CSV table of C-alpha atoms in Angstrom, one decimal:
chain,number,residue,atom,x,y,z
A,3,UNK,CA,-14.3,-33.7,-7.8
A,4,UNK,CA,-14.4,-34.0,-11.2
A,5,UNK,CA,-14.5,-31.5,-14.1
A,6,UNK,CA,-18.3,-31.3,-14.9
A,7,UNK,CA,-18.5,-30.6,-11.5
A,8,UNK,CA,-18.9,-26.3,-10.2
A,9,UNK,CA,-16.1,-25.3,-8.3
A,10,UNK,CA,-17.4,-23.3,-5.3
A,11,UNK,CA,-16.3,-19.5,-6.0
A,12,UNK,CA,-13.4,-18.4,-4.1
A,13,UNK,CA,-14.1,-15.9,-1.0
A,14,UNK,CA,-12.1,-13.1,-0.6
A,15,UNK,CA,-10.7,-12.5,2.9
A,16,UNK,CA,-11.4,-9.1,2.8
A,17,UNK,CA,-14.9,-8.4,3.6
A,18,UNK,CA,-14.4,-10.7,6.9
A,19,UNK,CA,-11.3,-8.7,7.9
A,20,UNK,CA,-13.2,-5.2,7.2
A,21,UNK,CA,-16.2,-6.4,9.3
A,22,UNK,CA,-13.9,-7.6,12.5
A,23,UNK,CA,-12.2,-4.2,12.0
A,24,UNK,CA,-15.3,-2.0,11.6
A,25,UNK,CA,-16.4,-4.3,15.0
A,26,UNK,CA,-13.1,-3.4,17.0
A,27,UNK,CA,-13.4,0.3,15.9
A,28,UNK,CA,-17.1,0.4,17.2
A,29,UNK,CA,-16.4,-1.2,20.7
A,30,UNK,CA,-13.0,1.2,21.0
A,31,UNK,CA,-15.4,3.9,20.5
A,32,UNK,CA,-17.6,2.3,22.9
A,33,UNK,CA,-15.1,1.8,25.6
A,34,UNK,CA,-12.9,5.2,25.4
A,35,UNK,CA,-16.3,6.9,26.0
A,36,UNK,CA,-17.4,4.9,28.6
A,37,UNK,CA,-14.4,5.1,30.9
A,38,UNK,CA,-12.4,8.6,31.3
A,39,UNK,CA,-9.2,6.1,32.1
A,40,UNK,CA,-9.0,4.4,29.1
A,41,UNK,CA,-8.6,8.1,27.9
A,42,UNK,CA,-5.0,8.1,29.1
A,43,UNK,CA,-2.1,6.2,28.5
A,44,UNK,CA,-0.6,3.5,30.7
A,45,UNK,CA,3.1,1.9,31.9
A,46,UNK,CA,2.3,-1.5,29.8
A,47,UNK,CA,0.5,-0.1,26.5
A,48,UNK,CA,1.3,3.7,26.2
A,49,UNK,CA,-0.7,5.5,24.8
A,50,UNK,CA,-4.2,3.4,24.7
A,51,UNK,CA,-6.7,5.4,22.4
A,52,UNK,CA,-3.7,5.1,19.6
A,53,UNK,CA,-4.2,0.8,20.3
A,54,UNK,CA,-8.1,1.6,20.6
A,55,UNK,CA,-9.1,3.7,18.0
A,56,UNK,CA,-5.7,4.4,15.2
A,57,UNK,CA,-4.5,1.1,15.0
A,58,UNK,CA,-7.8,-0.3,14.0
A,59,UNK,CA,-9.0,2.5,11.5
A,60,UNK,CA,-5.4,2.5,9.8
A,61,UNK,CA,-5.8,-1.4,9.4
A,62,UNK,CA,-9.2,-0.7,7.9
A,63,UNK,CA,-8.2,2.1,5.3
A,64,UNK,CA,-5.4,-0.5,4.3
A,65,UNK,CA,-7.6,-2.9,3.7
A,66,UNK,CA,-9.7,-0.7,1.7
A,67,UNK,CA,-7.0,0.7,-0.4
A,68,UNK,CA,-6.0,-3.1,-0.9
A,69,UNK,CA,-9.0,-3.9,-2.0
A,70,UNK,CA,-9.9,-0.9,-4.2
A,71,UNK,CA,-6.0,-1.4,-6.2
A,72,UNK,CA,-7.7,-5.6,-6.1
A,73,UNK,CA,-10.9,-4.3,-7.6
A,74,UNK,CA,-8.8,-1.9,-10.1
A,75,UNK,CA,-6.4,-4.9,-11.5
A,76,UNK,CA,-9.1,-7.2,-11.4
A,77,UNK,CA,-11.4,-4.7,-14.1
A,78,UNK,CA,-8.1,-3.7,-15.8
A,79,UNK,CA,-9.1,-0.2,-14.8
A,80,UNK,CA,-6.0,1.4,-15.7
A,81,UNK,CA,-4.8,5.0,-15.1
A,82,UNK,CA,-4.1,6.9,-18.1
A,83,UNK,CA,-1.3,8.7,-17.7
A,84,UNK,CA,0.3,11.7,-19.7
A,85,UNK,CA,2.3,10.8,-22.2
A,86,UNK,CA,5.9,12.5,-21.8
A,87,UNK,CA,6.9,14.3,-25.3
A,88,UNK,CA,10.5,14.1,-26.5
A,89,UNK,CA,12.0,17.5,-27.0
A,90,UNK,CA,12.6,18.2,-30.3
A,91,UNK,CA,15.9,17.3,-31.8
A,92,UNK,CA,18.4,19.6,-32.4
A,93,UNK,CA,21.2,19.0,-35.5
A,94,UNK,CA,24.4,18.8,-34.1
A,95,UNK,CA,23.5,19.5,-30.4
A,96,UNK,CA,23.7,15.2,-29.9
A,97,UNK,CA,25.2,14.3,-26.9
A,98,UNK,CA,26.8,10.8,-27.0
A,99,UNK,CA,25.3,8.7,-24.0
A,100,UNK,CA,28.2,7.2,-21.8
A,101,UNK,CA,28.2,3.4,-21.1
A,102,UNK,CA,27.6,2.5,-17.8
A,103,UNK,CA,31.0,0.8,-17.6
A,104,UNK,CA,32.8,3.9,-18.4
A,105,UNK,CA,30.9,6.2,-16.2
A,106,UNK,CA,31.7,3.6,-13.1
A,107,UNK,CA,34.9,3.5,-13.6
A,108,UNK,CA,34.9,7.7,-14.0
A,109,UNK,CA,33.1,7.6,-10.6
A,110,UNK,CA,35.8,5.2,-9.0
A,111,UNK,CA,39.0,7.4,-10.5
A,112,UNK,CA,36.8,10.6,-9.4
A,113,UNK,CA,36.5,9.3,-5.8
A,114,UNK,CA,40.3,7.4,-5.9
A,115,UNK,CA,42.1,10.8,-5.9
């Protein structure tokens, strides 16, 4: 290919994954209501609605939350979050930080004893 040439745009997995998950959720749906034993749970599944009908719609709302936080980086939609005030200072009230050297070896004495 060579550089005056138009790459084909990329396709995102996504849409194909929601589409094979919305199918699987409507034939679980399908099936549970046809047949009162598929209801139930069994020796080699357990609990089958929760393999029908939860697995499924939890796969799909991740893959919608994945693709809204894709759709949110991609339009640099950020979150404005509050900015976090200092207190005001105090004269003389300064407290020295402690290195973290000093404070592990405070721990280590502390737990020595």
């Amino acid at each position: 290919m060579t550089r005056t040439e138009a790459r084909p745009p990329r396709r995102d997995a996504l849409p194909v994954v929601e589409r094979l998950l919305l199918g699987t959720l409507f034939l679980a749906a399908v099936v549970l209501l046809s047949f009162p034993a598929a209801r139930g749970a069994g020796q080699m599944l357990g609990w089958t609605p929760f393999w029908l009908l939860a697995l499924p719609a939890t796969s799909l709302l991740a893959t919608r939350l994945l693709a809204w936080s894709r759709r949110g980086v991609a339009t640099g939609a950020a979150v404005a979050l509050p900015s976090r005030r200092r207190a005001p200072a105090i004269p003389g009230a300064r407290r020295r930080a402690m290195p973290r050297r000093q404070a592990a070896r405070a721990l280590a004495a502390i737990a020595l004893r």
